[in-house]
Amino acid sequence: MNHYRLLRRSLAKRLAGQGVVHLAGGKPVARNFDVEYAFRQNSDFLYVTGVEEPGCHLVLDGSREILLVPRVDAHHRVWEGNVPGPSEAKKLFGVDKVMYADELKKALRGRRPVAASKLRDALDELRAVKTEGELALMRRANAVSGEAHAAVMRATRPGMKEYELQAIFDSACVKRGLKHLAYPSIVAAGVNGAVLHYRKNDAALRSGDLLLIDAGAELGGYAADITRTFPINGKFTRRQRDVYSVVLEAQKKCIARARPGIISADLHVYSMRVIAEGLKDLGFLKGDVDGLVEGGAVRLFYPHGLTHMLGLDVHDVMGGKRRVLPNPTKVPVRFVAKLEPGFVITMEPGVYFIEALLKDPVLRRKHKDSVDFAKADSFLDFGGIRIEDDIVVRDGPAENLTRVPKEIDAVEAACAR
Ligand code: GLY
Ligand code: MN
Ligand code: MN
């Protein structure tokens, strides 16, 4: 049974007796007059069909699967080329029946559709646990994105612009057949690395600074989400090495602990502890580690989550209502679920020197006994370090989909010229 049919069957089974499943695919969005934004299929629709064309519908009625495709005219064929008609679409997408989108009423036969909230929850539950078919796509999206990251490391030179590296990343993915990125690339040199969602990507690269690149392509809609941080001139300085080692240690320890049954929020707190200990050793933080984590001092340097689900969306479904747990920790965390085999999640600790946090008078007062602000201030030209891999939770050790160099020697070798 093909990959998508298997997923349609799972969805139909999960909602059996609750009505007809109707999923509308995405529609093109006008940018102006007769120009459209690049079309990206709705993720739920892609999940159960693999159809990347706009204007389609899917109806699952018991075991009957109907795909509805737009009826196109000669004018459309002149400008846009051919789109698969019913008999071709039936073969291509492996459904029982294909109708035209304007026949939706007929396809629904006056039957009651499943309530939107039930359909949402079923999709959230199913999409959380990836099948081997989905994992094969994610492995490939990661392999290609990884090669693109390596190409960026090799090509980076002082004096280049951030957007040149962005272009190298994009080109390496497109050349390998992955024409779409999973999210806008963050290519951040020096202090820009401390802007968590930096997207300008237009600054010049300076020797002695770090380059943080968070970029990933998608395949069949399945995302890779990878971050690497490396020295622009190919050699880490002492202080870069020190901070990098703290982040790397946190990331590797968290990957080793990512097993079924672990609550994602607990893993996040664990990463905060490892980072707090590391920053204490380096002299940025003072005092007891529990206090640094629960009191929030470590969040001045590590203000984001450790992990999120990854799949057809870069910040993917969180597993449905059944899986959402109350946060068992004393720190705010968005993603709280017990890890299960087949979850694909990111592992992305970071340390940043963010002026907006470190210079905030309220935070400085609050954390004056926990943070050496004079030392932190001397790092305000540093930027930030994040290391992000994508892993599959397995019954044994997690499978790491990301193979981009991250050990200090390996990163320097990958940057060698
Ligand atoms: N690239 C977005 C994230 O890391 O979550
Ligand atoms: Mn991420
Ligand atoms: Mn990322």
Short mmCIF file of C-alpha atoms and ligand atoms in Angstrom, two decimals:
data_model
loop_
_atom_site.label_atom_id
_atom_site.label_comp_id
_atom_site.label_asym_id
_atom_site.label_seq_id
_atom_site.Cartn_x
_atom_site.Cartn_y
_atom_site.Cartn_z
CA MET A 1 0.00 0.00 0.00
CA ASN A 2 1.48 3.32 -0.90
CA HIS A 3 2.64 5.79 1.70
CA TYR A 4 -0.21 8.26 1.28
CA ARG A 5 -2.92 5.64 1.07
CA LEU A 6 -1.64 4.21 4.34
CA LEU A 7 -1.98 7.63 5.98
CA ARG A 8 -5.48 8.17 4.51
CA ARG A 9 -6.54 4.82 5.90
CA SER A 10 -5.17 5.73 9.34
CA LEU A 11 -7.09 9.01 9.28
CA ALA A 12 -10.34 7.37 8.10
CA LYS A 13 -9.99 4.65 10.75
CA ARG A 14 -9.29 7.19 13.49
CA LEU A 15 -12.53 9.05 12.57
CA ALA A 16 -14.72 6.06 11.70
CA GLY A 17 -18.41 6.65 12.39
CA GLN A 18 -18.00 10.38 12.96
CA GLY A 19 -18.92 11.56 9.48
CA VAL A 20 -17.30 12.15 6.12
CA VAL A 21 -13.75 13.51 6.12
CA HIS A 22 -13.45 16.56 3.92
CA LEU A 23 -10.06 18.23 3.55
CA ALA A 24 -9.63 21.28 1.34
CA GLY A 25 -6.21 21.81 -0.22
CA GLY A 26 -4.60 25.24 -0.34
CA LYS A 27 -5.57 27.91 -2.85
CA PRO A 28 -3.21 30.30 -4.62
CA VAL A 29 -2.84 33.67 -2.89
CA ALA A 30 -2.64 36.82 -5.04
CA ARG A 31 0.34 39.06 -4.49
CA ASN A 32 -1.03 41.71 -6.83
CA PHE A 33 -3.15 41.83 -9.97
CA ASP A 34 -2.27 38.56 -11.80
CA VAL A 35 0.84 37.54 -9.82
CA GLU A 36 0.60 34.94 -7.07
CA TYR A 37 2.80 34.12 -4.11
CA ALA A 38 4.72 30.88 -4.52
CA PHE A 39 2.21 28.14 -3.73
CA ARG A 40 2.85 25.82 -0.78
CA GLN A 41 0.28 23.08 -0.24
CA ASN A 42 -1.61 22.96 3.04
CA SER A 43 0.31 20.56 5.30
CA ASP A 44 -2.69 18.44 6.33
CA PHE A 45 -3.66 17.98 2.69
CA LEU A 46 -0.11 17.11 1.74
CA TYR A 47 0.03 14.63 4.61
CA VAL A 48 -2.66 12.38 3.19
CA THR A 49 -2.34 13.04 -0.55
CA GLY A 50 1.17 14.13 -1.58
CA VAL A 51 -0.64 16.42 -4.05
CA GLU A 52 1.25 19.69 -4.49
CA GLU A 53 -1.26 21.35 -6.89
CA PRO A 54 -3.56 24.11 -5.60
CA GLY A 55 -7.36 24.03 -5.64
CA CYS A 56 -7.95 20.35 -4.76
CA HIS A 57 -10.13 18.58 -2.18
CA LEU A 58 -10.14 15.16 -0.58
CA VAL A 59 -13.23 13.29 0.56
CA LEU A 60 -12.93 10.10 2.62
CA ASP A 61 -16.25 8.38 2.98
CA GLY A 62 -15.79 5.05 4.73
CA SER A 63 -13.32 3.22 2.52
CA ARG A 64 -14.11 5.42 -0.53
CA GLU A 65 -11.37 7.91 -1.37
CA ILE A 66 -12.19 10.77 -3.71
CA LEU A 67 -9.72 13.37 -4.90
CA LEU A 68 -11.21 16.47 -6.50
CA VAL A 69 -9.02 18.42 -8.90
CA PRO A 70 -9.61 21.83 -10.51
CA ARG A 71 -11.27 21.86 -13.92
CA VAL A 72 -8.90 23.80 -16.15
CA ASP A 73 -9.67 25.37 -19.48
CA ALA A 74 -7.65 26.01 -22.63
CA HIS A 75 -6.63 29.48 -21.38
CA HIS A 76 -5.11 27.92 -18.26
CA ARG A 77 -3.26 25.33 -20.36
CA VAL A 78 -1.82 28.09 -22.56
CA TRP A 79 -0.41 30.01 -19.59
CA GLU A 80 0.25 27.38 -16.96
CA GLY A 81 0.69 24.19 -18.97
CA ASN A 82 -1.15 20.96 -18.42
CA VAL A 83 -2.40 19.77 -15.05
CA PRO A 84 -3.35 16.14 -14.51
CA GLY A 85 -6.96 15.42 -15.47
CA PRO A 86 -9.11 12.83 -13.65
CA SER A 87 -7.74 9.65 -15.18
CA GLU A 88 -4.11 10.74 -14.90
CA ALA A 89 -4.64 11.99 -11.33
CA LYS A 90 -6.24 8.69 -10.35
CA LYS A 91 -3.13 6.80 -11.44
CA LEU A 92 -0.68 9.39 -10.10
CA PHE A 93 -2.18 9.69 -6.63
CA GLY A 94 -3.57 6.21 -6.10
CA VAL A 95 -7.11 7.20 -5.09
CA ASP A 96 -10.32 5.28 -5.90
CA LYS A 97 -11.98 8.09 -7.73
CA VAL A 98 -11.20 11.54 -9.12
CA MET A 99 -13.82 14.21 -9.67
CA TYR A 100 -13.69 17.92 -10.45
CA ALA A 101 -13.48 20.40 -7.58
CA ASP A 102 -16.77 21.98 -8.75
CA GLU A 103 -18.44 18.61 -8.00
CA LEU A 104 -17.68 18.77 -4.27
CA LYS A 105 -21.36 18.81 -3.27
CA LYS A 106 -21.97 15.70 -5.32
CA ALA A 107 -18.94 13.98 -3.75
CA LEU A 108 -20.23 14.74 -0.24
CA ARG A 109 -23.69 13.36 -1.13
CA GLY A 110 -25.31 15.49 1.57
CA ARG A 111 -23.44 13.61 4.29
CA ARG A 112 -22.42 15.12 7.58
CA PRO A 113 -18.70 16.08 7.60
CA VAL A 114 -16.61 15.32 10.68
CA ALA A 115 -16.52 18.31 13.06
CA ALA A 116 -13.52 20.55 12.38
CA SER A 117 -12.13 20.22 15.93
CA LYS A 118 -12.28 16.39 15.75
CA LEU A 119 -10.55 16.41 12.38
CA ARG A 120 -7.88 18.79 13.73
CA ASP A 121 -7.20 16.60 16.73
CA ALA A 122 -7.01 13.41 14.65
CA LEU A 123 -4.50 15.03 12.30
CA ASP A 124 -2.46 16.39 15.22
CA GLU A 125 -2.32 12.93 16.77
CA LEU A 126 -1.43 11.10 13.59
CA ARG A 127 1.08 13.60 12.23
CA ALA A 128 3.09 13.48 15.47
CA VAL A 129 4.26 9.90 14.97
CA LYS A 130 6.11 9.55 11.71
CA THR A 131 5.85 6.42 9.57
CA GLU A 132 8.94 4.91 7.94
CA GLY A 133 7.76 6.47 4.65
CA GLU A 134 7.75 9.92 6.21
CA LEU A 135 11.09 9.29 7.89
CA ALA A 136 12.64 8.41 4.54
CA LEU A 137 11.61 11.85 3.24
CA MET A 138 12.90 13.55 6.37
CA ARG A 139 16.21 11.71 6.20
CA ARG A 140 16.71 12.91 2.62
CA ALA A 141 15.66 16.50 3.44
CA ASN A 142 18.25 16.44 6.23
CA ALA A 143 20.99 14.88 4.11
CA VAL A 144 20.60 17.51 1.39
CA SER A 145 20.31 20.38 3.88
CA GLY A 146 23.41 19.02 5.62
CA GLU A 147 25.38 19.06 2.36
CA ALA A 148 24.23 22.65 1.86
CA HIS A 149 25.45 23.59 5.36
CA ALA A 150 28.83 22.00 4.58
CA ALA A 151 28.98 23.96 1.30
CA VAL A 152 28.39 27.18 3.25
CA MET A 153 31.16 26.36 5.75
CA ARG A 154 33.59 25.66 2.92
CA ALA A 155 32.75 28.85 1.03
CA THR A 156 32.68 31.35 3.90
CA ARG A 157 35.34 34.08 3.78
CA PRO A 158 35.71 37.39 5.64
CA GLY A 159 34.37 40.23 3.49
CA MET A 160 31.47 38.26 2.02
CA LYS A 161 27.87 39.30 2.74
CA GLU A 162 25.42 37.17 4.71
CA TYR A 163 23.16 36.93 1.64
CA GLU A 164 25.96 35.35 -0.38
CA LEU A 165 25.98 32.46 2.08
CA GLN A 166 22.18 32.35 1.91
CA ALA A 167 22.50 32.00 -1.87
CA ILE A 168 25.08 29.22 -1.52
CA PHE A 169 22.75 27.34 0.82
CA ASP A 170 19.74 27.75 -1.48
CA SER A 171 21.69 26.82 -4.56
CA ALA A 172 23.12 23.66 -2.96
CA CYS A 173 19.56 22.52 -2.10
CA VAL A 174 18.03 23.41 -5.46
CA LYS A 175 20.87 21.71 -7.34
CA ARG A 176 20.02 18.52 -5.48
CA GLY A 177 16.35 18.79 -6.44
CA LEU A 178 14.97 20.34 -3.24
CA LYS A 179 13.48 23.52 -4.58
CA HIS A 180 11.79 24.78 -1.42
CA LEU A 181 13.11 25.86 1.92
CA ALA A 182 11.26 24.87 5.07
CA TYR A 183 11.46 28.42 6.55
CA PRO A 184 13.30 31.68 5.89
CA SER A 185 17.04 31.16 6.41
CA ILE A 186 18.74 32.94 9.28
CA VAL A 187 22.28 33.86 8.24
CA ALA A 188 23.73 35.94 11.03
CA ALA A 189 27.30 37.16 11.36
CA GLY A 190 28.81 38.48 14.59
CA VAL A 191 26.35 40.39 16.80
CA ASN A 192 23.46 39.47 14.48
CA GLY A 193 23.73 35.95 15.89
CA ALA A 194 22.12 37.33 19.04
CA VAL A 195 18.91 38.21 17.17
CA LEU A 196 16.91 35.01 17.49
CA HIS A 197 14.86 35.42 14.31
CA TYR A 198 17.35 37.53 12.34
CA ARG A 199 16.32 37.62 8.68
CA LYS A 200 17.92 40.67 7.11
CA ASN A 201 20.93 38.63 6.00
CA ASP A 202 22.66 41.65 4.48
CA ALA A 203 25.64 42.41 6.74
CA ALA A 204 29.32 41.92 5.88
CA LEU A 205 31.30 39.07 7.47
CA ARG A 206 34.26 40.05 9.64
CA SER A 207 37.27 37.91 10.42
CA GLY A 208 37.25 36.93 14.09
CA ASP A 209 33.43 36.79 14.30
CA LEU A 210 31.14 33.78 14.31
CA LEU A 211 28.55 32.95 11.69
CA LEU A 212 25.26 31.41 12.82
CA ILE A 213 23.20 29.81 10.08
CA ASP A 214 19.79 28.27 10.73
CA ALA A 215 18.49 26.87 7.44
CA GLY A 216 16.77 23.79 6.05
CA ALA A 217 15.09 22.58 2.90
CA GLU A 218 11.90 20.55 2.60
CA LEU A 219 11.12 17.45 0.58
CA GLY A 220 7.53 16.49 -0.15
CA GLY A 221 6.78 19.19 2.43
CA TYR A 222 8.91 17.53 5.15
CA ALA A 223 11.27 19.97 6.82
CA ALA A 224 14.87 19.90 7.93
CA ASP A 225 15.73 22.48 10.62
CA ILE A 226 19.47 22.72 11.18
CA THR A 227 21.68 25.33 12.83
CA ARG A 228 25.43 25.54 12.85
CA THR A 229 27.72 28.22 14.25
CA PHE A 230 31.29 28.45 12.99
CA PRO A 231 34.20 30.90 12.83
CA ILE A 232 34.19 33.13 9.76
CA ASN A 233 37.98 32.86 9.39
CA GLY A 234 37.95 29.12 10.05
CA LYS A 235 39.50 29.12 13.56
CA PHE A 236 37.62 29.48 16.84
CA THR A 237 39.06 32.00 19.29
CA ARG A 238 39.51 30.94 22.89
CA ARG A 239 36.32 32.61 24.06
CA GLN A 240 34.31 31.28 21.13
CA ARG A 241 35.59 27.80 21.89
CA ASP A 242 34.62 28.13 25.55
CA VAL A 243 31.02 29.15 24.88
CA TYR A 244 30.67 26.73 21.97
CA SER A 245 31.75 23.83 24.19
CA VAL A 246 29.00 24.64 26.69
CA VAL A 247 26.30 24.59 23.99
CA LEU A 248 27.67 21.45 22.37
CA GLU A 249 27.82 19.60 25.67
CA ALA A 250 24.21 20.56 26.44
CA GLN A 251 23.08 19.42 22.99
CA LYS A 252 24.86 16.05 23.10
CA LYS A 253 23.67 15.30 26.63
CA CYS A 254 20.08 16.11 25.69
CA ILE A 255 20.22 13.91 22.59
CA ALA A 256 21.51 11.06 24.76
CA ARG A 257 18.53 11.53 27.11
CA ALA A 258 15.86 11.82 24.41
CA ARG A 259 14.10 8.51 25.01
CA PRO A 260 10.44 7.46 25.07
CA GLY A 261 8.70 8.48 28.29
CA ILE A 262 10.85 11.57 28.91
CA ILE A 263 8.78 14.77 29.11
CA SER A 264 10.04 17.37 26.64
CA ALA A 265 9.78 20.14 29.27
CA ASP A 266 11.97 18.16 31.67
CA LEU A 267 14.56 17.81 28.93
CA HIS A 268 14.41 21.57 28.40
CA VAL A 269 15.05 22.20 32.10
CA TYR A 270 17.92 19.71 31.96
CA SER A 271 19.46 21.69 29.08
CA MET A 272 19.13 24.87 31.15
CA ARG A 273 20.99 23.16 33.99
CA VAL A 274 23.86 22.04 31.76
CA ILE A 275 24.12 25.54 30.31
CA ALA A 276 23.90 27.15 33.74
CA GLU A 277 26.74 24.94 34.97
CA GLY A 278 28.82 25.75 31.91
CA LEU A 279 28.21 29.49 32.21
CA LYS A 280 29.07 29.28 35.91
CA ASP A 281 32.41 27.65 35.07
CA LEU A 282 33.06 30.45 32.59
CA GLY A 283 32.24 33.09 35.22
CA PHE A 284 29.04 34.52 33.72
CA LEU A 285 26.77 33.08 36.40
CA LYS A 286 27.12 32.67 40.14
CA GLY A 287 25.30 30.63 42.77
CA ASP A 288 23.34 27.45 42.95
CA VAL A 289 22.27 25.88 39.64
CA ASP A 290 18.65 25.20 40.70
CA GLY A 291 18.31 28.86 41.62
CA LEU A 292 19.84 29.97 38.30
CA VAL A 293 17.36 27.81 36.39
CA GLU A 294 14.22 28.43 38.43
CA GLY A 295 14.99 32.09 39.10
CA GLY A 296 15.47 32.68 35.38
CA ALA A 297 19.06 33.99 35.34
CA VAL A 298 20.11 31.40 32.77
CA ARG A 299 17.31 32.62 30.49
CA LEU A 300 19.19 35.87 30.03
CA PHE A 301 21.65 33.82 27.95
CA TYR A 302 19.36 31.01 26.73
CA PRO A 303 15.92 32.56 26.20
CA HIS A 304 14.29 29.98 23.90
CA GLY A 305 13.08 26.39 23.97
CA LEU A 306 15.28 23.33 23.53
CA THR A 307 13.00 21.44 21.23
CA HIS A 308 9.93 21.39 19.04
CA MET A 309 8.27 18.82 16.84
CA LEU A 310 9.35 18.72 13.22
CA GLY A 311 7.48 17.37 10.21
CA LEU A 312 5.40 18.93 7.48
CA ASP A 313 5.74 22.20 9.38
CA VAL A 314 8.97 23.38 10.87
CA HIS A 315 7.14 23.99 14.13
CA ASP A 316 5.01 20.92 13.70
CA VAL A 317 1.86 19.65 15.40
CA MET A 318 2.27 18.95 19.12
CA GLY A 319 0.51 15.60 19.17
CA GLY A 320 -3.14 16.43 19.85
CA LYS A 321 -5.13 17.07 23.03
CA ARG A 322 -4.54 13.58 24.39
CA ARG A 323 -0.81 14.20 24.53
CA VAL A 324 -0.76 17.73 25.92
CA LEU A 325 0.40 17.63 29.54
CA PRO A 326 0.44 20.26 32.24
CA ASN A 327 3.93 21.71 32.52
CA PRO A 328 5.61 19.77 35.35
CA THR A 329 8.50 22.24 35.61
CA LYS A 330 8.90 25.66 37.18
CA VAL A 331 9.95 27.31 33.94
CA PRO A 332 7.73 28.42 31.05
CA VAL A 333 7.81 25.87 28.20
CA ARG A 334 5.49 25.69 25.19
CA PHE A 335 5.95 22.08 24.10
CA VAL A 336 5.07 19.67 26.91
CA ALA A 337 4.61 16.05 25.84
CA LYS A 338 5.95 12.63 26.72
CA LEU A 339 8.35 11.57 23.96
CA GLU A 340 7.24 8.59 21.89
CA PRO A 341 9.01 6.44 19.32
CA GLY A 342 8.48 8.04 15.92
CA PHE A 343 8.44 11.64 17.14
CA VAL A 344 10.87 13.81 15.20
CA ILE A 345 12.11 16.69 17.32
CA THR A 346 14.84 19.29 17.19
CA MET A 347 17.59 19.62 19.79
CA GLU A 348 18.71 23.24 19.74
CA PRO A 349 20.24 24.75 22.84
CA GLY A 350 21.98 28.08 22.48
CA VAL A 351 23.88 30.79 24.32
CA TYR A 352 23.52 34.41 23.25
CA PHE A 353 24.67 37.81 24.43
CA ILE A 354 21.55 39.87 23.78
CA GLU A 355 21.78 43.55 24.55
CA ALA A 356 18.01 43.92 25.04
CA LEU A 357 18.18 41.39 27.91
CA LEU A 358 21.61 42.06 29.40
CA LYS A 359 21.13 45.84 29.49
CA ASP A 360 17.56 45.74 30.79
CA PRO A 361 17.65 47.65 34.12
CA VAL A 362 14.87 45.55 35.68
CA LEU A 363 16.58 42.27 34.80
CA ARG A 364 19.96 43.61 35.94
CA ARG A 365 18.50 44.48 39.31
CA LYS A 366 16.67 41.19 39.61
CA HIS A 367 19.69 39.03 38.76
CA LYS A 368 22.47 41.16 40.22
CA ASP A 369 23.60 38.39 42.57
CA SER A 370 23.44 35.65 39.91
CA VAL A 371 25.03 37.29 36.86
CA ASP A 372 28.46 38.89 36.44
CA PHE A 373 27.12 41.73 34.30
CA ALA A 374 30.55 43.32 33.84
CA LYS A 375 31.75 40.09 32.21
CA ALA A 376 28.55 39.67 30.21
CA ASP A 377 28.85 43.28 28.95
CA SER A 378 32.33 42.51 27.66
CA PHE A 379 30.71 39.86 25.40
CA LEU A 380 28.10 42.13 23.83
CA ASP A 381 30.08 42.02 20.56
CA PHE A 382 29.99 38.21 20.55
CA GLY A 383 26.61 37.39 19.02
CA GLY A 384 25.32 33.91 19.80
CA ILE A 385 25.79 30.19 19.37
CA ARG A 386 23.10 27.66 18.56
CA ILE A 387 23.62 24.06 17.50
CA GLU A 388 20.50 22.38 16.13
CA ASP A 389 20.04 18.79 14.98
CA ASP A 390 16.89 16.85 14.12
CA ILE A 391 16.39 13.52 15.83
CA VAL A 392 13.96 10.61 15.67
CA VAL A 393 12.89 9.27 19.05
CA ARG A 394 13.40 5.49 19.00
CA ASP A 395 12.96 2.68 21.49
CA GLY A 396 16.72 2.68 21.97
CA PRO A 397 19.00 5.66 21.41
CA ALA A 398 17.59 8.41 19.20
CA GLU A 399 18.43 8.42 15.49
CA ASN A 400 20.16 11.67 14.56
CA LEU A 401 19.09 12.74 11.07
CA THR A 402 21.64 15.57 10.98
CA ARG A 403 25.19 14.77 9.96
CA VAL A 404 26.75 18.21 9.70
CA PRO A 405 30.10 18.62 11.55
CA LYS A 406 29.66 20.05 15.03
CA GLU A 407 32.70 18.99 17.09
CA ILE A 408 35.19 21.87 17.24
CA ASP A 409 37.90 20.09 15.22
CA ALA A 410 35.40 18.84 12.66
CA VAL A 411 33.91 22.32 12.21
CA GLU A 412 37.35 23.83 11.71
CA ALA A 413 38.20 21.07 9.21
CA ALA A 414 34.92 21.74 7.34
CA CYS A 415 35.83 25.45 7.17
CA ALA A 416 39.40 24.73 6.04
CA ARG A 417 40.54 26.38 2.84
N1 GLY B 1 14.34 27.54 12.42
C1 GLY B 1 13.38 27.77 13.42
C2 GLY B 1 13.69 27.05 14.65
O1 GLY B 1 14.80 26.65 14.85
O2 GLY B 1 12.84 26.75 15.44
MN MN B 2 14.12 24.61 15.38
MN MN B 3 16.16 26.26 13.31
#
